[in-house]
mmCIF file of C-alpha atoms in Angstrom:
data_model
loop_
_atom_site.group_PDB
_atom_site.id
_atom_site.type_symbol
_atom_site.label_atom_id
_atom_site.label_comp_id
_atom_site.label_asym_id
_atom_site.label_seq_id
_atom_site.Cartn_x
_atom_site.Cartn_y
_atom_site.Cartn_z
ATOM 1 C CA MET I 1 -96.665 16.145 -186.213
ATOM 2 C CA LYS I 2 -94.828 16.251 -189.429
ATOM 3 C CA THR I 3 -91.680 14.388 -187.672
ATOM 4 C CA TYR I 4 -94.173 11.653 -186.399
ATOM 5 C CA GLY I 5 -95.446 11.309 -189.974
ATOM 6 C CA VAL I 6 -91.941 11.166 -191.624
ATOM 7 C CA LYS I 7 -90.683 8.342 -188.897
ATOM 8 C CA LEU I 8 -94.098 6.373 -189.498
ATOM 9 C CA SER I 9 -93.419 6.536 -193.386
ATOM 10 C CA LEU I 10 -89.804 5.053 -192.953
ATOM 11 C CA LEU I 11 -91.364 2.417 -190.628
ATOM 12 C CA ALA I 12 -93.780 1.469 -193.194
ATOM 13 C CA LEU I 13 -91.122 1.522 -195.874
ATOM 14 C CA TRP I 14 -88.685 -0.727 -193.818
ATOM 15 C CA VAL I 15 -91.592 -3.325 -192.965
ATOM 16 C CA MET I 16 -92.298 -3.598 -196.800
ATOM 17 C CA THR I 17 -88.310 -3.878 -197.701
ATOM 18 C CA LEU I 18 -87.805 -6.799 -195.042
ATOM 19 C CA ALA I 19 -90.976 -8.611 -196.488
ATOM 20 C CA ALA I 20 -89.706 -8.335 -199.679
ATOM 21 C CA CYS I 21 -86.412 -9.850 -198.747
ATOM 22 C CA GLN I 22 -88.017 -12.966 -197.006
ATOM 23 C CA VAL I 23 -88.804 -15.382 -199.521
ATOM 24 C CA THR I 24 -89.533 -18.918 -199.265
ATOM 25 C CA PRO I 25 -86.705 -21.585 -200.061
ATOM 26 C CA GLU I 26 -88.872 -22.582 -203.110
ATOM 27 C CA GLN I 27 -89.045 -19.125 -204.549
ATOM 28 C CA GLY I 28 -85.301 -18.521 -203.544
ATOM 29 C CA SER I 29 -84.174 -21.587 -205.528
ATOM 30 C CA ALA I 30 -85.852 -20.378 -208.798
ATOM 31 C CA GLY I 31 -82.555 -20.461 -210.531
ATOM 32 C CA VAL I 32 -81.691 -24.153 -209.195
ATOM 33 C CA ALA I 33 -83.117 -27.528 -210.614
ATOM 34 C CA GLN I 34 -86.233 -28.423 -208.772
ATOM 35 C CA ASN I 35 -87.224 -31.976 -207.782
ATOM 36 C CA GLN I 36 -88.809 -33.689 -210.955
ATOM 37 C CA THR I 37 -91.371 -36.309 -211.706
ATOM 38 C CA ASN I 38 -90.786 -36.229 -215.413
ATOM 39 C CA VAL I 39 -88.403 -39.019 -215.903
ATOM 40 C CA SER I 40 -87.423 -38.492 -219.596
ATOM 41 C CA ARG I 41 -84.097 -36.906 -218.425
ATOM 42 C CA LEU I 42 -83.200 -40.328 -216.777
ATOM 43 C CA ASP I 43 -83.568 -42.372 -220.122
ATOM 44 C CA SER I 44 -80.362 -44.187 -221.141
ATOM 45 C CA THR I 45 -78.525 -43.302 -218.134
ATOM 46 C CA SER I 46 -76.824 -45.382 -215.375
ATOM 47 C CA TRP I 47 -75.425 -44.610 -211.811
ATOM 48 C CA HIS I 48 -73.629 -45.824 -209.079
ATOM 49 C CA VAL I 49 -75.262 -45.260 -205.348
ATOM 50 C CA LYS I 50 -73.244 -43.608 -202.868
ATOM 51 C CA GLY I 51 -75.520 -42.993 -200.123
ATOM 52 C CA ILE I 52 -78.969 -44.219 -198.806
ATOM 53 C CA ASP I 53 -80.794 -42.190 -195.697
ATOM 54 C CA GLY I 54 -77.721 -40.381 -195.109
ATOM 55 C CA ASN I 55 -75.237 -43.184 -194.649
ATOM 56 C CA ASP I 56 -72.428 -43.976 -197.026
ATOM 57 C CA ILE I 57 -72.522 -47.453 -198.835
ATOM 58 C CA ILE I 58 -70.940 -50.099 -196.618
ATOM 59 C CA PHE I 59 -68.270 -52.764 -197.825
ATOM 60 C CA ASN I 60 -67.744 -50.720 -201.040
ATOM 61 C CA ALA I 61 -70.772 -52.436 -202.214
ATOM 62 C CA MET I 62 -72.080 -51.911 -205.882
ATOM 63 C CA ILE I 63 -75.199 -50.692 -205.910
ATOM 64 C CA THR I 64 -76.338 -49.281 -209.238
ATOM 65 C CA ILE I 65 -79.318 -47.693 -211.093
ATOM 66 C CA ALA I 66 -80.030 -47.662 -214.860
ATOM 67 C CA PHE I 67 -82.674 -46.323 -216.716
ATOM 68 C CA ASN I 68 -83.861 -47.565 -220.119
ATOM 69 C CA GLY I 69 -87.023 -47.145 -222.171
ATOM 70 C CA GLY I 70 -89.536 -46.897 -219.261
ATOM 71 C CA GLN I 71 -87.426 -49.675 -217.107
ATOM 72 C CA VAL I 72 -85.160 -49.432 -214.097
ATOM 73 C CA SER I 73 -82.824 -52.026 -213.056
ATOM 74 C CA GLY I 74 -79.610 -52.686 -211.448
ATOM 75 C CA VAL I 75 -77.547 -54.437 -208.785
ATOM 76 C CA ALA I 76 -78.931 -53.867 -205.082
ATOM 77 C CA GLY I 77 -75.700 -54.867 -203.630
ATOM 78 C CA CYS I 78 -75.996 -58.513 -203.575
ATOM 79 C CA ASN I 79 -78.937 -59.489 -206.178
ATOM 80 C CA SER I 80 -80.062 -57.877 -209.273
ATOM 81 C CA TYR I 81 -83.486 -55.901 -209.489
ATOM 82 C CA SER I 82 -85.670 -54.444 -212.031
ATOM 83 C CA GLY I 83 -88.895 -52.474 -212.188
ATOM 84 C CA SER I 84 -90.686 -49.962 -214.380
ATOM 85 C CA LEU I 85 -91.373 -46.067 -214.177
ATOM 86 C CA ALA I 86 -94.508 -45.042 -212.822
ATOM 87 C CA PRO I 87 -96.793 -42.470 -214.430
ATOM 88 C CA SER I 88 -95.264 -38.714 -213.860
ATOM 89 C CA ASP I 89 -98.433 -37.988 -211.827
ATOM 90 C CA GLY I 90 -98.308 -40.798 -209.314
ATOM 91 C CA ASP I 91 -96.954 -40.756 -205.723
ATOM 92 C CA VAL I 92 -94.032 -42.800 -206.517
ATOM 93 C CA MET I 93 -91.284 -43.026 -209.362
ATOM 94 C CA PHE I 94 -91.077 -46.743 -209.581
ATOM 95 C CA ASN I 95 -93.546 -49.859 -209.961
ATOM 96 C CA GLN I 96 -93.257 -53.525 -209.369
ATOM 97 C CA ILE I 97 -89.684 -53.542 -208.290
ATOM 98 C CA SER I 98 -88.482 -57.375 -207.913
ATOM 99 C CA SER I 99 -85.057 -58.936 -207.423
ATOM 100 C CA THR I 100 -83.269 -62.240 -207.375
ATOM 101 C CA ARG I 101 -82.932 -64.063 -204.197
ATOM 102 C CA ARG I 102 -79.113 -64.706 -203.889
ATOM 103 C CA ALA I 103 -77.838 -64.907 -200.068
ATOM 104 C CA CYS I 104 -75.059 -62.655 -199.022
ATOM 105 C CA GLU I 105 -73.413 -61.326 -196.025
ATOM 106 C CA PRO I 106 -75.918 -60.462 -193.422
ATOM 107 C CA ALA I 107 -75.058 -56.679 -193.367
ATOM 108 C CA LEU I 108 -74.825 -56.695 -197.055
ATOM 109 C CA MET I 109 -78.414 -58.075 -197.295
ATOM 110 C CA ASP I 110 -79.490 -55.618 -194.637
ATOM 111 C CA GLN I 111 -78.188 -52.795 -196.678
ATOM 112 C CA GLU I 112 -79.918 -54.196 -199.791
ATOM 113 C CA GLN I 113 -83.162 -54.491 -198.170
ATOM 114 C CA THR I 114 -82.905 -50.766 -197.008
ATOM 115 C CA PHE I 115 -82.258 -49.712 -200.509
ATOM 116 C CA LEU I 116 -85.042 -51.692 -202.110
ATOM 117 C CA HIS I 117 -87.568 -50.478 -199.768
ATOM 118 C CA THR I 118 -86.389 -46.998 -200.066
ATOM 119 C CA MET I 119 -86.572 -47.401 -203.960
ATOM 120 C CA ALA I 120 -90.252 -47.985 -203.558
ATOM 121 C CA ALA I 121 -90.879 -44.804 -201.607
ATOM 122 C CA ILE I 122 -89.137 -42.311 -204.325
ATOM 123 C CA GLU I 123 -91.539 -39.971 -205.372
ATOM 124 C CA SER I 124 -89.144 -37.441 -207.522
ATOM 125 C CA TYR I 125 -85.590 -36.809 -208.408
ATOM 126 C CA ARG I 126 -83.031 -34.021 -208.952
ATOM 127 C CA ILE I 127 -79.631 -33.957 -211.165
ATOM 128 C CA GLU I 128 -76.891 -31.820 -209.898
ATOM 129 C CA GLN I 129 -73.943 -30.715 -212.210
ATOM 130 C CA ASP I 130 -75.224 -33.388 -214.670
ATOM 131 C CA THR I 131 -73.269 -36.139 -212.753
ATOM 132 C CA LYS I 132 -75.049 -36.354 -209.378
ATOM 133 C CA LEU I 133 -78.751 -38.020 -208.834
ATOM 134 C CA MET I 134 -80.715 -37.158 -205.920
ATOM 135 C CA LEU I 135 -83.867 -39.302 -205.231
ATOM 136 C CA PHE I 136 -86.720 -37.939 -202.873
ATOM 137 C CA ASP I 137 -89.474 -39.170 -201.020
ATOM 138 C CA VAL I 138 -92.979 -37.700 -201.145
ATOM 139 C CA GLU I 139 -92.348 -35.551 -198.177
ATOM 140 C CA GLY I 140 -89.346 -34.192 -199.705
ATOM 141 C CA ASN I 141 -86.403 -36.023 -197.986
ATOM 142 C CA LEU I 142 -83.122 -36.995 -199.593
ATOM 143 C CA ARG I 143 -83.139 -40.779 -199.636
ATOM 144 C CA VAL I 144 -80.721 -41.922 -202.136
ATOM 145 C CA ARG I 145 -77.668 -40.193 -203.550
ATOM 146 C CA ALA I 146 -75.900 -41.561 -206.606
ATOM 147 C CA THR I 147 -73.097 -40.400 -209.235
ATOM 148 C CA LEU I 148 -73.102 -40.917 -213.023
ATOM 149 C CA ASN I 149 -71.227 -44.162 -214.040
ATOM 150 C CA GLU I 150 -67.549 -43.290 -215.521
ATOM 151 C CA GLY I 151 -67.648 -43.028 -219.103
ATOM 152 C CA GLU I 152 -70.750 -41.400 -219.437
ATOM 153 C CA GLU I 153 -69.918 -37.904 -218.405
ATOM 154 C CA ASN I 154 -68.751 -36.851 -221.717
ATOM 155 C CA ALA I 155 -71.871 -37.911 -223.369
ATOM 156 C CA GLN I 156 -74.076 -36.064 -220.680
ATOM 157 C CA ALA I 157 -72.689 -32.912 -221.644
ATOM 158 C CA GLY I 158 -74.400 -33.123 -225.105
ATOM 159 C CA ARG I 159 -77.171 -35.002 -223.690
ATOM 160 C CA VAL I 160 -76.151 -37.880 -225.758
ATOM 161 C CA PRO I 161 -78.141 -41.291 -224.948
ATOM 162 C CA GLN I 162 -75.777 -43.633 -222.796
ATOM 163 C CA ASP I 163 -75.681 -46.162 -225.968
ATOM 164 C CA ALA I 164 -73.975 -43.602 -228.023
ATOM 165 C CA VAL I 165 -70.696 -43.906 -225.758
ATOM 166 C CA ALA I 166 -70.626 -47.392 -226.201
ATOM 167 C CA SER I 167 -68.220 -48.286 -229.111
ATOM 168 C CA GLN I 168 -68.375 -51.953 -228.471
ATOM 169 C CA GLU I 169 -70.933 -54.106 -229.869
ATOM 170 C CA SER I 170 -71.074 -57.768 -229.950
ATOM 171 C CA VAL I 171 -73.311 -60.266 -231.723
ATOM 172 C CA PHE I 172 -74.215 -63.619 -230.318
ATOM 173 C CA HIS I 173 -75.838 -66.409 -231.713
ATOM 174 C CA CYS I 174 -77.412 -68.763 -228.932
ATOM 175 C CA ASP I 175 -78.405 -72.402 -229.608
ATOM 176 C CA GLU I 176 -79.047 -71.355 -233.335
ATOM 177 C CA SER I 177 -82.395 -69.791 -232.102
ATOM 178 C CA ILE I 178 -81.576 -66.818 -230.672
ATOM 179 C CA VAL I 179 -79.383 -63.812 -232.232
ATOM 180 C CA MET I 180 -78.894 -60.899 -229.701
ATOM 181 C CA ARG I 181 -76.675 -57.741 -229.753
ATOM 182 C CA VAL I 182 -74.723 -56.789 -226.665
ATOM 183 C CA LYS I 183 -73.633 -53.386 -226.079
ATOM 184 C CA PHE I 184 -71.292 -52.057 -222.806
ATOM 185 C CA VAL I 185 -72.892 -48.993 -221.894
ATOM 186 C CA GLY I 186 -71.073 -48.456 -218.840
ATOM 187 C CA PRO I 187 -68.140 -49.965 -216.693
ATOM 188 C CA GLU I 188 -70.794 -52.230 -214.925
ATOM 189 C CA THR I 189 -73.829 -52.352 -217.345
ATOM 190 C CA ILE I 190 -74.555 -53.882 -220.612
ATOM 191 C CA THR I 191 -77.991 -53.747 -222.791
ATOM 192 C CA MET I 192 -79.164 -56.854 -224.821
ATOM 193 C CA GLN I 193 -81.505 -56.567 -227.763
ATOM 194 C CA PHE I 194 -82.836 -59.659 -229.438
ATOM 195 C CA GLU I 195 -82.983 -59.117 -232.911
ATOM 196 C CA GLU I 196 -86.273 -61.125 -233.496
ATOM 197 C CA SER I 197 -88.611 -59.470 -230.996
ATOM 198 C CA GLY I 198 -86.589 -56.362 -230.897
ATOM 199 C CA GLU I 199 -86.748 -56.486 -226.994
ATOM 200 C CA SER I 200 -84.108 -54.672 -225.033
ATOM 201 C CA SER I 201 -82.989 -55.329 -221.591
ATOM 202 C CA ILE I 202 -80.427 -53.641 -219.053
ATOM 203 C CA LEU I 203 -78.145 -56.048 -216.876
ATOM 204 C CA SER I 204 -75.736 -55.226 -214.303
ATOM 205 C CA ARG I 205 -72.686 -56.971 -213.226
ATOM 206 C CA VAL I 206 -72.551 -58.924 -210.440
ATOM 207 C CA ARG I 207 -69.512 -60.685 -208.809
ATOM 208 C CA SER I 208 -68.170 -63.741 -210.687
ATOM 209 C CA ALA I 209 -65.361 -66.402 -209.895
ATOM 210 C CA SER I 210 -64.434 -66.282 -213.794
ATOM 211 C CA GLY I 211 -65.803 -64.329 -216.649
ATOM 212 C CA ALA I 212 -67.966 -61.647 -216.538
ATOM 213 C CA ARG I 213 -71.807 -62.099 -215.504
ATOM 214 C CA TYR I 214 -74.671 -59.669 -215.737
ATOM 215 C CA GLN I 215 -77.983 -59.951 -214.159
ATOM 216 C CA ASN I 216 -81.397 -58.555 -214.261
ATOM 217 C CA ALA I 217 -84.554 -59.891 -212.723
ATOM 218 C CA ARG I 218 -85.156 -62.280 -215.693
ATOM 219 C CA TYR I 219 -82.020 -62.534 -217.547
ATOM 220 C CA GLU I 220 -78.598 -63.640 -216.648
ATOM 221 C CA PHE I 221 -75.682 -63.332 -219.045
ATOM 222 C CA TRP I 222 -72.151 -64.674 -218.652
ATOM 223 C CA ASN I 223 -69.432 -64.068 -220.998
ATOM 224 C CA ARG I 224 -65.774 -65.240 -221.340
ATOM 225 C CA GLY I 225 -63.911 -64.753 -224.567
ATOM 226 C CA GLU I 226 -65.892 -65.954 -227.462
ATOM 227 C CA GLU I 227 -68.029 -68.139 -225.218
ATOM 228 C CA ALA I 228 -71.266 -66.803 -223.385
ATOM 229 C CA ARG I 229 -74.274 -68.353 -221.538
ATOM 230 C CA LEU I 230 -77.701 -66.931 -221.706
ATOM 231 C CA THR I 231 -80.012 -67.874 -218.861
ATOM 232 C CA ASP I 232 -83.974 -66.829 -219.512
ATOM 233 C CA GLU I 233 -86.232 -67.547 -216.423
ATOM 234 C CA GLY I 234 -83.985 -70.678 -215.445
ATOM 235 C CA GLN I 235 -83.701 -71.888 -219.213
ATOM 236 C CA GLU I 236 -80.010 -71.788 -220.218
ATOM 237 C CA PHE I 237 -78.878 -71.288 -223.969
ATOM 238 C CA HIS I 238 -75.087 -71.641 -225.060
ATOM 239 C CA CYS I 239 -74.035 -68.776 -227.183
ATOM 240 C CA GLN I 240 -71.168 -67.940 -229.489
ATOM 241 C CA ARG I 241 -69.825 -64.502 -230.574
ATOM 242 C CA HIS I 242 -70.526 -64.170 -234.190
ATOM 243 C CA HIS I 243 -67.971 -61.950 -236.379
#
């Protein structure tokens, strides 16, 4: 009877030990950054998309995501897009995503539509190693992979806002009625701030035969040397760099 009692006690101890070792993935990853819906950490950062739904980006296409002041914008491969960040208690991260409507190669357009539809389904994110952005849908599936734009990694180490790493700022006067400040905040991204209204917008670079051209859903900014052109919902303004 004593031997039986000892064996029973050992069996109970073994079961308790086994149960203690079996934790859920969420419990076991307590030391790892969890998916987040609070988007404050993303403010003033920009990213290059590397994969969508497990597939790498085709044609070395440029797909970017930039965050600034509650807004999201970038280039979807062919067209520029923009939208707003949703409240943190919602089912999605992004609201009212819209894009320009320029035609490109069919495969590039298909990838662009996939990306835009995927962005509309994003519910949370995770940042890994301060340089990798993962976007997840409401079911926890990884939908988008992106890396921090070059030139921002040193700033991220100290959580310096993206604009702080931009040493170059230019002031443009457009048709004697608009004064705006342009900062280069990444290899493919600028911010424009209008002095009169204080409005700030993020624009992403798009392919151009000459000069540098940047777009979002509302504005287009083209620059070559001292000359520039601002387009605001179809209305053009000719600009000159002010020294």
